[in-house]
mmCIF file of C-alpha atoms in Angstrom:
data_model
loop_
_atom_site.group_PDB
_atom_site.id
_atom_site.type_symbol
_atom_site.label_atom_id
_atom_site.label_comp_id
_atom_site.label_asym_id
_atom_site.label_seq_id
_atom_site.Cartn_x
_atom_site.Cartn_y
_atom_site.Cartn_z
ATOM 1 C CA ASN A 1 -5.900 15.723 -8.884
ATOM 2 C CA TYR A 2 -7.207 13.683 -5.981
ATOM 3 C CA ILE A 3 -6.339 10.318 -4.451
ATOM 4 C CA VAL A 4 -9.524 8.280 -4.120
ATOM 5 C CA ILE A 5 -9.949 5.107 -2.074
ATOM 6 C CA SER A 6 -13.031 3.291 -3.333
ATOM 7 C CA ASN A 7 -15.752 1.822 -1.135
ATOM 8 C CA GLU A 8 -15.462 -1.904 -1.966
ATOM 9 C CA ASP A 9 -14.516 -5.150 -0.220
ATOM 10 C CA PHE A 10 -11.012 -4.720 -1.644
ATOM 11 C CA PRO A 11 -10.736 -0.934 -2.144
ATOM 12 C CA ARG A 12 -8.917 0.498 -5.143
ATOM 13 C CA VAL A 13 -6.500 3.414 -4.772
ATOM 14 C CA LEU A 14 -6.767 5.744 -7.758
ATOM 15 C CA ILE A 15 -5.665 9.153 -8.963
ATOM 16 C CA VAL A 16 -8.725 11.022 -10.213
ATOM 17 C CA ARG A 17 -8.944 14.500 -11.714
ATOM 18 C CA GLY A 18 -11.320 16.936 -10.029
ATOM 19 C CA ARG A 19 -13.739 17.097 -12.944
ATOM 20 C CA GLU A 20 -13.977 13.286 -13.169
ATOM 21 C CA LEU A 21 -14.410 13.018 -9.423
ATOM 22 C CA TYR A 22 -17.422 15.316 -9.327
ATOM 23 C CA GLN A 23 -19.027 14.147 -12.587
ATOM 24 C CA ASN A 24 -18.426 10.375 -12.627
ATOM 25 C CA TRP A 25 -18.214 9.282 -8.987
ATOM 26 C CA ASP A 26 -21.073 8.947 -6.490
ATOM 27 C CA ALA A 27 -20.499 9.639 -2.804
ATOM 28 C CA LYS A 28 -21.434 6.028 -1.949
ATOM 29 C CA ASP A 29 -18.589 4.716 -4.177
ATOM 30 C CA ILE A 30 -15.883 6.678 -2.330
ATOM 31 C CA ALA A 31 -14.525 5.622 1.051
ATOM 32 C CA LYS A 32 -11.950 8.418 1.369
ATOM 33 C CA THR A 33 -10.613 11.278 -0.767
ATOM 34 C CA PHE A 34 -7.288 13.085 -0.337
ATOM 35 C CA GLY A 35 -6.369 16.269 -2.148
ATOM 36 C CA PRO A 36 -6.430 18.378 -4.207
ATOM 37 C CA PHE A 37 -2.828 17.946 -5.324
ATOM 38 C CA PRO A 38 -1.709 20.592 -7.834
ATOM 39 C CA HIS A 39 0.957 18.603 -9.698
ATOM 40 C CA GLY A 40 -0.354 15.369 -11.236
ATOM 41 C CA GLY A 41 3.030 14.114 -12.449
ATOM 42 C CA GLN A 42 4.610 14.454 -9.026
ATOM 43 C CA LEU A 43 1.598 12.769 -7.467
ATOM 44 C CA GLN A 44 1.970 9.795 -9.814
ATOM 45 C CA GLU A 45 5.683 9.501 -8.994
ATOM 46 C CA ALA A 46 4.958 9.655 -5.263
ATOM 47 C CA LEU A 47 2.285 6.964 -5.600
ATOM 48 C CA LYS A 48 4.761 4.721 -7.454
ATOM 49 C CA VAL A 49 7.151 4.915 -4.492
ATOM 50 C CA ILE A 50 4.356 4.399 -1.963
ATOM 51 C CA ARG A 51 3.063 1.401 -3.914
ATOM 52 C CA LYS A 52 6.442 -0.332 -3.621
ATOM 53 C CA ILE A 53 6.167 -0.032 0.155
ATOM 54 C CA PHE A 54 2.407 -0.639 0.527
ATOM 55 C CA PRO A 55 1.169 -2.709 -2.462
ATOM 56 C CA PHE A 56 -2.449 -1.884 -3.317
ATOM 57 C CA ARG A 57 -5.109 -2.684 -5.892
ATOM 58 C CA ASP A 58 -5.634 -0.326 -8.811
ATOM 59 C CA ALA A 59 -8.268 -0.024 -11.553
ATOM 60 C CA LYS A 60 -6.855 -2.919 -13.600
ATOM 61 C CA CYS A 61 -6.967 -5.520 -10.825
ATOM 62 C CA THR A 62 -10.170 -7.595 -10.529
ATOM 63 C CA PRO A 63 -10.651 -9.548 -7.272
ATOM 64 C CA CYS A 64 -10.569 -13.332 -7.394
ATOM 65 C CA GLY A 65 -13.910 -14.814 -8.447
ATOM 66 C CA GLU A 66 -15.454 -11.550 -9.686
ATOM 67 C CA GLY A 67 -16.206 -10.386 -13.224
ATOM 68 C CA LYS A 68 -13.762 -11.717 -15.797
ATOM 69 C CA ASN A 69 -11.465 -13.185 -13.129
ATOM 70 C CA LYS A 70 -13.412 -16.354 -12.219
ATOM 71 C CA ALA A 71 -10.217 -18.455 -12.461
ATOM 72 C CA CYS A 72 -8.302 -16.193 -10.026
ATOM 73 C CA CYS A 73 -5.529 -15.283 -12.474
ATOM 74 C CA PRO A 74 -2.954 -12.826 -11.115
ATOM 75 C CA CYS A 75 -2.796 -9.418 -12.757
ATOM 76 C CA PHE A 76 0.382 -7.964 -14.236
ATOM 77 C CA ASN A 77 1.001 -5.809 -11.147
ATOM 78 C CA ARG A 78 0.839 -8.933 -8.957
ATOM 79 C CA GLN A 79 3.520 -10.557 -11.059
ATOM 80 C CA ILE A 80 5.868 -7.604 -10.503
ATOM 81 C CA GLY A 81 4.998 -7.199 -6.799
ATOM 82 C CA LEU A 82 2.856 -4.037 -6.916
ATOM 83 C CA CYS A 83 -0.451 -5.779 -6.116
ATOM 84 C CA PRO A 84 -0.843 -7.689 -2.836
ATOM 85 C CA GLY A 85 -2.659 -10.615 -4.470
ATOM 86 C CA VAL A 86 -6.298 -9.531 -4.449
ATOM 87 C CA CYS A 87 -6.662 -10.905 -7.985
ATOM 88 C CA SER A 88 -5.162 -14.305 -7.166
ATOM 89 C CA GLY A 89 -6.796 -14.756 -3.745
ATOM 90 C CA GLU A 90 -3.477 -14.591 -1.864
ATOM 91 C CA VAL A 91 -4.565 -11.865 0.548
ATOM 92 C CA SER A 92 -7.569 -11.821 2.872
ATOM 93 C CA LYS A 93 -9.901 -8.876 3.408
ATOM 94 C CA ALA A 94 -8.456 -8.307 6.887
ATOM 95 C CA GLU A 95 -4.847 -8.197 5.654
ATOM 96 C CA TYR A 96 -5.750 -5.851 2.813
ATOM 97 C CA ALA A 97 -7.768 -3.656 5.194
ATOM 98 C CA LYS A 98 -4.576 -3.146 7.256
ATOM 99 C CA THR A 99 -2.755 -1.964 4.140
ATOM 100 C CA ILE A 100 -5.560 0.458 3.305
ATOM 101 C CA ARG A 101 -5.607 1.737 6.901
ATOM 102 C CA ASN A 102 -1.839 2.357 6.680
ATOM 103 C CA LEU A 103 -2.303 4.195 3.388
ATOM 104 C CA LYS A 104 -5.032 6.383 4.891
ATOM 105 C CA GLU A 105 -2.766 7.294 7.815
ATOM 106 C CA LEU A 106 0.095 8.067 5.444
ATOM 107 C CA PHE A 107 -2.021 10.270 3.151
ATOM 108 C CA SER A 108 -3.576 12.121 6.078
ATOM 109 C CA GLY A 109 -0.108 12.895 7.492
ATOM 110 C CA ASN A 110 -0.374 10.790 10.637
ATOM 111 C CA PHE A 111 3.225 9.520 10.567
ATOM 112 C CA LYS A 112 3.443 8.906 14.315
ATOM 113 C CA GLY A 113 0.301 6.756 14.330
ATOM 114 C CA LEU A 114 1.519 4.841 11.298
ATOM 115 C CA LYS A 115 4.935 4.282 12.871
ATOM 116 C CA ARG A 116 3.283 3.076 16.087
ATOM 117 C CA GLN A 117 1.096 0.650 14.103
ATOM 118 C CA LEU A 118 4.076 -0.696 12.165
ATOM 119 C CA ASP A 119 6.057 -1.078 15.406
ATOM 120 C CA SER A 120 3.264 -3.182 16.915
ATOM 121 C CA ASP A 121 3.044 -5.268 13.721
ATOM 122 C CA LEU A 122 6.812 -5.719 13.782
ATOM 123 C CA HIS A 123 6.870 -6.967 17.364
ATOM 124 C CA GLY A 124 3.833 -9.205 16.915
ATOM 125 C CA ARG A 125 5.245 -10.816 13.774
ATOM 126 C CA HIS A 126 8.692 -11.251 15.285
ATOM 127 C CA GLU A 127 7.282 -13.661 17.847
ATOM 128 C CA LEU A 128 4.897 -15.473 15.505
ATOM 129 C CA ALA A 129 6.912 -15.627 12.268
ATOM 130 C CA VAL A 130 7.024 -19.363 11.609
ATOM 131 C CA GLU A 131 6.235 -19.627 7.901
ATOM 132 C CA PRO A 132 8.002 -18.125 4.857
ATOM 133 C CA ARG A 133 5.151 -15.711 4.139
ATOM 134 C CA ALA A 134 5.321 -14.416 7.712
ATOM 135 C CA VAL A 135 9.088 -13.928 7.345
ATOM 136 C CA LEU A 136 8.467 -11.786 4.264
ATOM 137 C CA CYS A 137 5.839 -9.753 6.168
ATOM 138 C CA PHE A 138 8.283 -9.321 9.052
ATOM 139 C CA ALA A 139 10.974 -8.052 6.684
ATOM 140 C CA ARG A 140 8.505 -5.678 5.021
ATOM 141 C CA CYS A 141 7.491 -4.265 8.446
ATOM 142 C CA GLN A 142 11.150 -3.587 9.233
ATOM 143 C CA GLU A 143 11.476 -1.755 5.942
ATOM 144 C CA HIS A 144 8.301 0.318 6.580
ATOM 145 C CA GLN A 145 9.602 1.306 9.983
ATOM 146 C CA ARG A 146 12.990 2.322 8.571
ATOM 147 C CA CYS A 147 11.387 4.431 5.835
ATOM 148 C CA LEU A 148 9.292 6.326 8.386
ATOM 149 C CA GLU A 149 12.229 6.863 10.739
ATOM 150 C CA ASP A 150 14.345 8.282 7.912
ATOM 151 C CA HIS A 151 11.579 10.517 6.540
ATOM 152 C CA ASP A 152 12.335 14.182 6.989
ATOM 153 C CA GLY A 153 10.723 15.612 3.886
ATOM 154 C CA ARG A 154 13.460 14.390 1.559
ATOM 155 C CA GLU A 155 14.010 11.024 -0.028
ATOM 156 C CA ARG A 156 17.176 9.691 1.585
ATOM 157 C CA HIS A 157 17.059 6.180 0.205
ATOM 158 C CA ARG A 158 16.603 6.178 -3.541
ATOM 159 C CA ASP A 159 16.622 2.389 -3.687
ATOM 160 C CA TRP A 160 14.661 1.180 -0.645
ATOM 161 C CA ARG A 161 15.330 -2.476 -1.580
ATOM 162 C CA ARG A 162 19.016 -2.043 -0.706
ATOM 163 C CA GLN A 163 18.028 -0.963 2.799
ATOM 164 C CA LEU A 164 15.888 -4.075 3.422
ATOM 165 C CA HIS A 165 17.505 -6.606 5.737
ATOM 166 C CA VAL A 166 15.579 -9.874 5.658
ATOM 167 C CA THR A 167 15.589 -11.721 8.939
ATOM 168 C CA ILE A 168 14.847 -15.401 8.591
ATOM 169 C CA VAL A 169 12.992 -16.865 11.545
ATOM 170 C CA LEU A 170 12.981 -20.648 11.627
ATOM 171 C CA PRO A 171 10.313 -22.602 13.521
ATOM 172 C CA ASN A 172 11.414 -24.643 16.550
#
């Protein structure tokens, strides 16, 4: 089992078996591959946890204005908070590219670089958080930072939502 990040404007993050990867995927369709991972069930569980922290697009999400999604209808995962809004046009390419960059650093084991990036995002958003969406992003950055600081190979916080402290920043 491999984690594949597709080579698209809004990349998909997928779990692909080795046979499917080599038979059905071209090198030009893949931006990055991580693996092999020997236990597929554990990999799926890990990706579920990661997706709650870093929402990403999967195979079922069609970007706004493409294919069958001309009306920009949100997918099911968007409605439950596991998709960042690629399907409904709520997220830009630049914002989604940051999420994918964070995922790549996480999968490649670069925790210090990821923590540094989240720290800089946290400080930059703290000063500029003047709209409700920015407040949510600020709170999510705090939660990312806390998860990385508490990571020592074990899952300390089973319910990461309980650990999230939302700071409301009101405009002057």
